[in-house]
XYZ file of C-alpha atoms in Angstrom:
655
model
C 201.180 216.129 124.457
C 196.986 216.663 122.653
C 196.885 218.115 119.418
C 194.927 220.935 121.059
C 193.235 221.280 124.711
C 190.249 221.096 122.777
C 190.105 217.141 122.619
C 187.538 215.277 124.757
C 189.753 214.193 127.602
C 189.400 210.355 128.525
C 189.159 208.548 131.663
C 189.102 211.725 133.486
C 185.256 212.619 133.425
C 185.760 215.484 130.850
C 187.429 218.717 131.406
C 187.461 220.827 134.830
C 185.493 223.254 136.187
C 188.329 225.477 136.017
C 189.420 224.844 132.657
C 186.014 225.353 131.182
C 185.379 228.297 133.104
C 188.762 229.195 131.949
C 187.957 228.735 128.101
C 184.187 230.306 128.329
C 185.132 233.844 129.979
C 188.242 233.795 127.120
C 186.137 233.206 124.234
C 183.361 235.696 125.601
C 186.173 238.456 125.782
C 187.865 237.463 122.542
C 184.447 237.529 121.130
C 183.457 241.134 122.771
C 187.007 242.347 121.585
C 185.552 241.408 117.772
C 182.252 242.209 118.506
C 183.289 245.806 119.088
C 186.597 245.774 116.315
C 185.336 247.052 112.148
C 185.201 243.192 111.523
C 181.732 243.506 112.369
C 180.987 247.513 110.692
C 179.024 245.755 107.571
C 176.673 243.319 109.529
C 175.713 246.671 111.504
C 172.886 248.860 109.325
C 171.068 244.925 108.783
C 171.369 244.567 112.300
C 169.828 248.665 113.054
C 166.732 248.667 110.479
C 166.027 245.063 110.282
C 166.923 243.623 113.244
C 165.894 246.135 115.315
C 164.090 249.736 113.847
C 161.519 246.806 112.792
C 160.522 245.660 115.808
C 159.605 248.714 117.413
C 156.216 249.561 118.732
C 153.967 252.479 116.752
C 155.809 251.919 113.245
C 152.801 250.186 111.685
C 150.667 253.291 111.117
C 148.024 255.197 112.932
C 145.103 252.658 113.652
C 144.957 251.211 117.328
C 143.582 247.806 118.937
C 139.977 248.020 118.820
C 138.744 250.612 115.119
C 138.112 248.371 113.397
C 139.933 249.529 110.657
C 142.227 246.225 110.419
C 145.338 248.749 109.778
C 146.761 249.873 112.706
C 149.576 248.362 114.690
C 147.858 245.746 116.396
C 145.020 243.504 115.225
C 141.461 245.284 115.411
C 139.537 243.235 117.699
C 135.981 244.677 116.877
C 136.216 244.994 112.928
C 134.447 243.906 110.020
C 135.208 240.107 108.826
C 133.646 236.535 109.370
C 135.977 235.564 111.693
C 136.734 236.180 115.713
C 138.073 238.331 118.248
C 141.569 238.119 116.635
C 144.643 238.818 119.298
C 144.836 240.649 122.398
C 146.388 243.505 122.569
C 149.935 242.072 123.157
C 149.754 240.580 119.740
C 149.373 237.102 121.188
C 145.821 235.244 120.212
C 142.838 235.625 122.279
C 141.368 232.528 123.780
C 138.719 232.580 121.186
C 140.221 233.115 118.101
C 140.814 230.304 115.735
C 143.463 229.256 113.988
C 144.248 231.696 110.432
C 146.436 231.669 107.926
C 149.678 233.975 108.034
C 151.847 235.597 105.803
C 155.237 236.879 107.200
C 155.520 240.091 108.247
C 154.403 242.586 105.647
C 156.805 244.386 102.803
C 157.226 247.557 101.938
C 153.855 249.040 100.791
C 151.596 246.786 102.065
C 150.470 245.495 105.382
C 149.898 241.831 106.391
C 147.669 239.272 105.254
C 145.774 237.557 108.274
C 142.554 235.375 107.234
C 139.709 235.257 109.938
C 137.284 232.025 109.182
C 135.004 230.488 111.452
C 136.026 227.816 112.175
C 139.854 226.203 112.076
C 138.854 223.991 109.614
C 137.059 226.434 107.246
C 138.034 227.750 103.487
C 141.145 230.087 103.772
C 140.207 233.151 102.193
C 142.078 236.684 101.856
C 139.081 238.395 103.323
C 140.970 240.848 105.848
C 143.773 242.500 105.058
C 145.950 243.666 108.580
C 149.643 244.900 109.908
C 150.212 242.586 112.610
C 152.149 243.829 115.759
C 155.906 243.538 115.475
C 157.684 241.273 117.415
C 159.623 242.522 120.621
C 161.251 239.912 120.245
C 162.503 240.150 116.626
C 166.628 241.631 117.702
C 166.714 238.676 120.741
C 166.036 236.535 117.439
C 168.602 237.877 114.348
C 171.113 238.079 117.033
C 170.149 234.569 118.308
C 169.806 233.343 115.283
C 173.689 234.753 114.093
C 174.649 233.059 117.262
C 173.763 229.136 116.521
C 174.348 230.071 112.540
C 178.343 230.789 113.726
C 178.910 228.509 116.455
C 177.190 225.591 114.145
C 178.581 225.696 110.935
C 182.665 227.100 111.765
C 182.902 224.027 113.869
C 181.161 221.440 111.778
C 180.437 222.960 108.563
C 183.025 222.190 106.566
C 182.724 218.427 108.286
C 179.389 218.543 107.583
C 180.344 220.005 103.471
C 182.795 217.092 102.577
C 180.847 214.281 103.708
C 178.079 215.308 101.273
C 180.649 215.925 98.365
C 179.015 219.897 98.323
C 181.488 222.636 97.238
C 182.783 223.946 100.730
C 181.330 227.211 99.586
C 178.262 226.213 98.980
C 176.923 227.411 102.393
C 177.993 231.240 101.950
C 176.327 231.365 98.474
C 173.176 229.771 99.976
C 173.018 232.081 102.774
C 173.513 234.836 100.237
C 170.919 233.985 98.197
C 168.372 233.873 101.590
C 169.447 237.540 102.406
C 168.713 238.777 98.536
C 165.539 237.270 98.688
C 164.672 238.572 102.315
C 165.916 242.288 100.668
C 163.727 241.752 97.289
C 161.044 240.789 99.331
C 161.060 243.556 102.327
C 161.087 246.029 98.620
C 158.252 243.993 96.867
C 155.527 242.290 98.501
C 154.409 239.967 95.366
C 157.837 238.619 96.014
C 157.707 237.809 99.072
C 153.899 236.427 98.691
C 155.342 234.192 96.170
C 157.989 233.481 98.645
C 155.691 231.834 100.958
C 153.209 229.906 99.415
C 155.367 227.119 99.777
C 155.291 227.212 102.902
C 151.443 228.147 103.293
C 150.249 224.048 103.859
C 152.431 223.942 106.767
C 150.165 223.732 110.239
C 150.843 227.739 111.263
C 153.218 226.704 114.319
C 155.448 225.951 112.429
C 155.231 229.228 110.061
C 155.392 231.455 112.888
C 156.198 234.881 111.505
C 157.022 236.021 113.970
C 160.152 233.724 114.322
C 161.424 235.052 110.898
C 164.376 236.764 112.750
C 165.845 233.728 113.732
C 165.664 232.875 110.073
C 167.240 236.606 109.000
C 170.126 236.065 112.150
C 170.685 232.573 110.943
C 172.042 233.627 107.293
C 173.961 236.642 108.514
C 175.977 233.714 110.619
C 176.666 231.641 107.813
C 178.552 235.064 105.993
C 179.506 235.772 108.801
C 183.592 237.170 109.054
C 185.252 237.975 112.235
C 188.586 238.939 111.985
C 191.200 236.278 113.386
C 192.658 236.181 116.230
C 194.098 233.192 118.623
C 190.862 232.109 120.116
C 189.339 232.331 116.616
C 192.232 229.637 115.399
C 191.762 227.320 117.974
C 188.048 226.860 117.036
C 189.079 227.054 113.274
C 192.042 224.741 113.867
C 189.483 222.089 116.070
C 186.958 222.073 113.131
C 188.918 221.322 110.883
C 190.989 218.516 112.279
C 187.465 217.339 113.133
C 189.204 217.690 117.413
C 185.592 218.818 118.736
C 185.197 217.950 122.232
C 183.134 219.777 124.876
C 185.857 222.558 126.079
C 185.739 223.107 121.527
C 182.492 223.777 122.285
C 181.955 225.673 125.478
C 185.148 227.621 123.436
C 182.750 228.131 120.372
C 179.082 229.515 121.938
C 181.060 231.708 124.364
C 183.034 233.761 121.418
C 180.045 233.723 119.864
C 177.865 235.219 122.247
C 180.622 237.661 122.710
C 180.659 239.065 119.116
C 176.805 239.324 119.439
C 176.133 240.985 122.604
C 177.666 244.840 120.486
C 175.179 243.664 117.684
C 172.407 242.773 120.126
C 173.114 246.500 122.251
C 173.057 247.501 118.035
C 169.417 245.862 117.503
C 168.195 247.190 120.818
C 169.051 250.724 119.926
C 167.995 250.646 116.438
C 164.836 250.035 118.201
C 165.093 252.334 120.369
C 164.930 254.810 117.643
C 162.650 254.171 115.811
C 159.851 254.361 118.931
C 161.284 257.761 119.737
C 161.961 259.245 116.265
C 158.970 260.343 115.006
C 160.285 260.347 111.467
C 161.101 256.342 112.389
C 157.085 256.010 113.584
C 155.737 257.621 110.852
C 157.800 255.919 108.329
C 156.734 252.098 108.481
C 156.861 251.581 104.584
C 160.723 253.535 104.845
C 162.142 251.462 106.876
C 161.356 247.942 105.441
C 162.152 249.499 102.188
C 165.577 250.403 103.936
C 166.162 247.028 105.628
C 165.850 245.283 102.679
C 168.257 247.625 100.429
C 170.611 247.265 102.849
C 170.280 243.585 103.036
C 170.734 243.804 98.999
C 173.764 245.928 99.424
C 175.370 243.404 101.727
C 174.546 240.704 99.723
C 175.995 242.164 96.983
C 179.010 243.452 98.975
C 180.005 240.293 100.189
C 180.305 238.543 96.203
C 182.507 241.074 95.464
C 184.646 241.370 99.017
C 183.695 245.493 99.548
C 183.450 244.900 103.394
C 187.267 243.982 102.917
C 188.373 246.753 100.994
C 186.946 249.183 103.483
C 187.918 247.607 106.146
C 191.184 247.944 105.264
C 190.959 252.002 104.514
C 189.396 252.172 108.814
C 192.365 252.264 111.313
C 191.958 248.803 113.753
C 190.640 251.488 117.086
C 190.822 248.007 119.134
C 194.518 247.056 118.585
C 195.156 247.299 121.083
C 192.913 245.757 123.320
C 193.412 242.920 120.441
C 197.647 242.961 121.611
C 196.949 243.258 125.182
C 194.396 240.017 125.407
C 196.583 237.892 122.769
C 199.554 238.166 124.262
C 198.803 237.058 127.432
C 200.262 234.334 128.999
C 197.209 233.246 130.155
C 195.451 233.040 127.192
C 198.352 231.416 125.216
C 198.192 228.628 127.419
C 193.953 227.670 127.646
C 194.369 228.059 123.845
C 197.285 225.926 123.406
C 199.052 228.077 121.230
C 202.071 226.275 121.448
C 200.847 223.706 118.237
C 201.478 220.326 118.136
C 204.914 219.338 119.274
C 207.041 216.602 116.919
C 210.785 216.300 116.346
C 210.410 218.632 112.544
C 208.891 221.647 115.153
C 209.993 221.525 118.310
C 212.860 223.668 118.700
C 210.799 226.876 116.823
C 210.238 227.705 120.079
C 213.381 229.160 120.093
C 212.539 231.346 118.083
C 211.160 235.035 119.560
C 208.063 236.768 118.061
C 209.224 238.927 116.186
C 213.004 239.532 117.331
C 214.682 242.727 116.008
C 218.145 239.623 114.742
C 218.505 236.415 113.361
C 217.984 233.729 115.368
C 218.796 229.723 114.923
C 215.650 227.542 115.431
C 216.095 224.235 113.715
C 214.953 222.632 110.124
C 212.170 223.987 109.418
C 209.199 221.151 109.454
C 208.335 220.620 105.691
C 205.235 221.432 103.668
C 202.864 219.121 103.942
C 199.172 218.030 103.001
C 198.812 220.517 100.636
C 196.135 219.682 98.444
C 196.498 222.156 95.676
C 199.470 224.040 93.887
C 198.797 227.055 92.713
C 201.870 229.427 90.345
C 204.194 226.418 90.211
C 204.302 224.568 87.043
C 202.054 221.963 85.943
C 200.463 222.556 89.694
C 203.616 220.700 91.083
C 204.194 220.534 94.748
C 206.872 222.809 96.421
C 209.773 220.684 98.369
C 212.383 222.389 100.850
C 214.106 220.882 100.192
C 214.930 220.624 96.844
C 215.051 224.708 97.842
C 218.705 224.400 99.343
C 220.888 227.184 98.425
C 218.383 229.811 98.793
C 216.610 232.004 101.050
C 212.842 230.990 102.040
C 209.884 232.985 103.273
C 207.422 231.313 103.941
C 203.952 233.253 104.520
C 200.908 231.613 106.540
C 197.279 233.482 105.027
C 193.563 233.590 104.259
C 191.676 235.001 101.931
C 189.632 237.158 103.823
C 191.951 237.877 106.464
C 192.090 241.468 106.668
C 195.215 241.201 108.180
C 196.193 239.256 105.669
C 195.169 241.786 103.254
C 197.201 244.313 104.774
C 200.767 242.180 105.099
C 200.525 240.950 101.493
C 201.177 244.029 99.641
C 204.697 243.645 101.451
C 205.437 239.892 101.132
C 204.974 239.885 97.115
C 206.792 243.777 96.993
C 209.695 241.284 98.816
C 208.709 238.532 95.724
C 209.102 240.363 93.045
C 211.944 242.936 94.661
C 214.664 240.064 95.564
C 213.661 237.045 93.542
C 216.899 237.004 91.199
C 219.254 237.324 94.547
C 218.238 233.952 96.042
C 214.769 235.045 97.628
C 211.610 232.978 97.322
C 208.174 233.261 98.683
C 206.043 230.434 99.324
C 202.476 231.251 100.543
C 200.467 228.638 102.596
C 197.239 230.075 102.386
C 195.260 228.204 104.940
C 191.429 229.102 105.910
C 189.639 230.068 108.542
C 186.085 229.199 106.569
C 184.832 226.328 104.628
C 184.421 228.500 101.860
C 187.882 230.173 101.740
C 188.808 225.981 100.901
C 187.569 226.501 97.232
C 190.589 226.791 94.783
C 188.344 229.541 92.441
C 188.344 231.649 95.613
C 191.789 231.758 96.088
C 192.572 232.228 92.954
C 190.541 234.647 92.179
C 191.911 236.552 95.688
C 195.692 235.684 94.359
C 194.810 237.596 90.773
C 193.398 240.759 92.870
C 196.558 241.028 95.617
C 199.048 240.649 92.670
C 200.376 237.552 93.946
C 202.176 235.772 91.517
C 204.819 233.283 93.918
C 203.929 229.506 95.017
C 200.868 228.777 97.106
C 199.498 225.448 98.784
C 196.295 225.158 99.672
C 195.761 223.812 103.154
C 192.748 223.354 103.147
C 192.965 220.517 106.057
C 195.713 222.834 108.153
C 198.494 220.309 107.813
C 201.257 222.565 106.661
C 199.880 224.916 109.387
C 199.834 222.161 112.635
C 203.848 221.440 111.036
C 204.910 224.841 111.940
C 203.015 224.925 115.459
C 201.347 228.507 113.672
C 198.498 229.661 115.386
C 197.910 233.192 113.776
C 197.182 234.954 110.816
C 199.097 236.362 109.230
C 202.523 235.072 110.190
C 205.911 235.039 108.372
C 208.757 232.009 108.442
C 212.005 232.694 107.387
C 214.151 230.282 106.143
C 218.269 230.530 105.358
C 220.345 228.813 102.792
C 221.084 226.292 104.890
C 217.039 225.383 105.933
C 217.687 226.748 109.021
C 214.241 228.932 110.370
C 216.315 232.257 111.119
C 212.824 234.032 112.569
C 209.416 233.685 112.846
C 207.115 237.132 112.835
C 203.325 236.380 113.952
C 200.408 239.333 112.869
C 200.503 242.397 110.969
C 203.690 244.180 111.489
C 207.490 244.630 111.649
C 208.597 244.687 107.674
C 211.416 246.319 107.713
C 212.617 244.652 110.480
C 212.038 241.699 108.177
C 213.436 242.969 105.370
C 216.317 243.742 106.490
C 216.613 240.519 107.809
C 216.093 239.203 104.106
C 218.903 241.028 102.854
C 221.346 240.017 105.920
C 220.688 235.672 104.970
C 220.733 237.135 100.404
C 224.374 238.538 101.957
C 224.801 235.701 103.953
C 224.321 233.053 101.271
C 225.904 235.104 98.279
C 228.781 237.477 100.071
C 228.838 238.985 96.229
C 225.491 239.510 95.482
C 224.654 243.221 94.383
C 221.451 243.702 96.535
C 218.655 246.612 94.614
C 217.224 248.706 96.852
C 214.770 248.436 100.312
C 211.283 248.240 99.072
C 209.074 251.365 99.978
C 205.450 250.177 101.047
C 203.000 251.817 103.161
C 203.288 250.694 106.164
C 198.866 249.713 106.705
C 198.935 247.883 109.881
C 196.563 249.572 112.257
C 197.972 251.750 115.638
C 195.840 251.884 118.706
C 196.593 255.856 118.975
C 199.569 254.414 122.477
C 202.610 256.986 122.492
C 205.188 256.149 120.958
C 208.081 254.022 122.257
C 211.199 255.127 123.315
C 213.339 255.495 119.696
C 217.055 255.300 120.075
C 219.732 255.998 117.019
C 222.171 254.395 117.389
C 222.536 251.179 115.191
C 223.655 248.688 117.969
C 219.626 249.865 119.790
C 217.340 251.281 117.041
C 215.009 249.178 116.463
C 212.422 251.710 113.997
C 214.804 252.809 111.401
C 212.648 253.516 109.029
C 215.515 252.061 106.316
C 217.565 249.775 105.833
C 221.684 249.280 106.275
C 221.482 251.210 109.011
C 224.838 249.793 110.067
C 228.044 251.885 112.079
C 230.302 253.672 109.994
C 230.078 256.725 107.932
C 226.925 257.051 105.343
C 224.712 259.449 103.318
C 220.700 258.931 103.404
C 218.135 260.151 101.906
C 214.324 260.379 103.375
C 211.903 256.901 102.017
C 208.941 258.305 99.869
C 207.167 255.859 102.403
C 207.660 256.249 105.829
C 205.587 254.555 108.240
C 204.570 255.559 112.193
C 206.518 255.946 115.435
C 210.078 255.845 113.089
C 212.857 257.784 112.428
C 214.287 258.351 109.018
C 217.567 259.976 107.777
C 218.904 262.828 105.559
C 221.737 263.651 104.782
C 225.968 262.821 105.613
C 225.810 260.766 109.047
C 228.414 258.968 111.185
C 226.403 256.237 113.307
C 228.710 255.102 116.355
C 227.913 252.951 118.700
C 226.424 254.893 121.286
C 224.334 257.552 118.843
C 224.730 259.694 115.736
C 226.227 263.058 114.695
C 226.116 264.929 111.283
C 227.593 268.555 109.808
C 224.122 269.053 107.920
C 222.014 266.105 108.855
C 218.359 265.856 109.533
C 216.150 263.591 111.229
C 212.655 263.649 111.006
C 210.437 261.632 113.399
C 207.031 260.820 113.646
C 205.467 260.109 116.633
C 202.515 260.190 118.959
C 202.604 261.782 122.024
C 201.423 264.797 124.298
C 205.985 265.446 124.923
C 208.999 264.965 122.545
C 212.176 264.980 124.629
C 215.740 264.411 122.712
C 218.812 262.999 124.546
C 221.628 265.430 123.249
C 225.629 265.839 124.544
C 228.518 268.231 122.524
C 228.750 271.983 121.548
C 226.446 273.511 119.067
C 222.610 274.140 118.008
C 219.432 271.707 117.116
C 216.557 273.363 114.527
C 213.040 271.449 115.246
C 210.584 272.097 112.564
C 206.598 271.298 112.933
C 204.033 272.390 110.598
C 206.437 274.440 108.387
C 206.946 276.743 112.146
C 210.374 275.817 113.211
C 212.793 276.290 116.105
C 216.482 277.143 117.175
C 218.432 275.947 120.402
C 221.607 275.106 122.073
C 223.446 272.233 123.213
C 226.324 272.307 125.585
C 227.559 269.410 127.772
C 227.564 266.553 128.721
C 224.275 264.455 126.980
C 220.736 265.522 128.556
C 217.240 266.155 127.647
C 215.723 268.424 126.099
C 212.129 269.308 124.951
C 211.419 268.943 121.153
C 207.233 269.175 121.377
C 204.727 269.908 123.797
C 201.107 269.857 123.045
C 197.979 267.395 123.401
C 197.490 263.742 124.727
C 198.164 261.324 121.854
C 199.025 264.160 119.124
C 200.837 262.003 116.271
C 202.981 264.667 113.882
C 206.049 264.801 112.435
C 209.229 266.722 113.732
C 212.324 266.916 111.185
C 215.529 268.064 114.061
C 218.903 269.753 111.996
C 221.760 268.823 114.317
C 224.661 271.379 113.724
C 228.032 270.033 113.665
C 229.322 268.942 117.214
C 226.057 267.241 118.502
C 225.539 263.935 118.574
C 222.120 262.643 118.621
C 221.337 259.575 121.127
C 217.697 258.692 121.472
C 214.010 260.641 121.630
C 211.637 259.759 124.263
C 208.067 260.456 124.668
C 205.638 261.335 126.966
């Protein structure tokens, strides 16, 4: 099997048309979903004001064509000065216009300066300040620049930078500086003219100010960090390993176009608002200053990773779409998400993603190709063979991956809680982007996230490939004998992973006294869909908010942080293979649904409490379904159910 499906095929005339079309469609759909996700929110204000509003007609003042003042929306054709007719009303040069010397679009409180001369070879004198018409193509230029830049840097950036011997984050810093200068130029005209001065010696064709939108988009593309997913993972692996072929390019460009379509729609909406809303039409200066401020704010925010902090607080409203797309078998097959199979990793596919029970998936592959080790003694390497007798959790992550950042608090808490009980956590930092390969950047993120366990920088994705991984984050749980027992791709499932960690620690040392389970709030975004059927028996329960949920009698307390779509117990309970009973206990359920029903049996009463209001009903006879809540579609809430002695509870169902 080829390392990935994107290598150019030899001896067959390249990839088939069907394969190319499939990859193009997958890339486009994957990009579209990413383009409407919270990941693109940081760039939207810049796109709206600088890509859209600045291209609106009628934002340049009160002048009109032919008025002779030279201060209107378009160049005057009959005003004073020593030059020729200027431009037509559509902003294009007229047939008698000589080559003027022009500056970039006017900033803040000035008009764009265009110098008319008697002939194309005459002296250059700034004698007639005018405001040039904004380019109607600016939104397309900005988004087009972003597409070209993102595609180029994602595929070739890391390779080119390595060949030049430059720091891996040089492109990101260069783009941030360009963005900052453009923003300052929009606010302070003298600075803009100073920036433009070196370009004045070039022929006018080469310094067309109305194409400046492409430069802005190009800078944005270098700092554009869309959410991780299988499409972006496949592109990143191809770029990092140099396995770039026609299929890779098709997938990359189609993905970039997909992410750009929503951005273009937003830019065009910005232009429409600026044309229709009177306040925008009369405030060109304000629009430019606002655009400049937003560019500066974005640049500064990216330096301090502020967009990541904001994204962590925003629910991922595209989670459902992403899950459906990412889990599609056609997508997995087209992107070859099985990875490169070798003797070390051939049994990994025996593990199912997020299994509730321990599985046996072969000896853990080696950790290979690590550039730098952090949080180890003298930077020494971690060898899994030397960790025999320890339970090991390998966490694949990248510091700009918002999904990973929501996962890390759980991983760090497990490391702190169970390290004395025999757990070793090993982080494998597998970069999505070139700037994530810089040791200093990773160190800073680790300090910010409170990561104290060892982390290896897998800059060439060697370990990533050896584990056949394609996801950020991804967890591989290894027992004390060195066998992979559990794999979890993506966010969530933390209670299951912790439960299995505890099982393996007990298996490795039956005498170990485990501390209480961790209580870290699960920030995994939910898509608002209905909670799945919830079984209460330990033999079937998959979403119990806690650990040690086993058959027999036990006492429980509610956890301080209960995740959504889970249940928890309080009081004394008898847990059987069919259901649960209690003489005085309560069940707390967090759910999303229009209706909630509970399967109950036996003889007694049940009290349901929600928002301080309680209702009691009787239960009698064999198990049956009883309504416990009725509300609006998509209601999210919490119920407490108190059972009297003699009532058996089996499950919750939702509608």
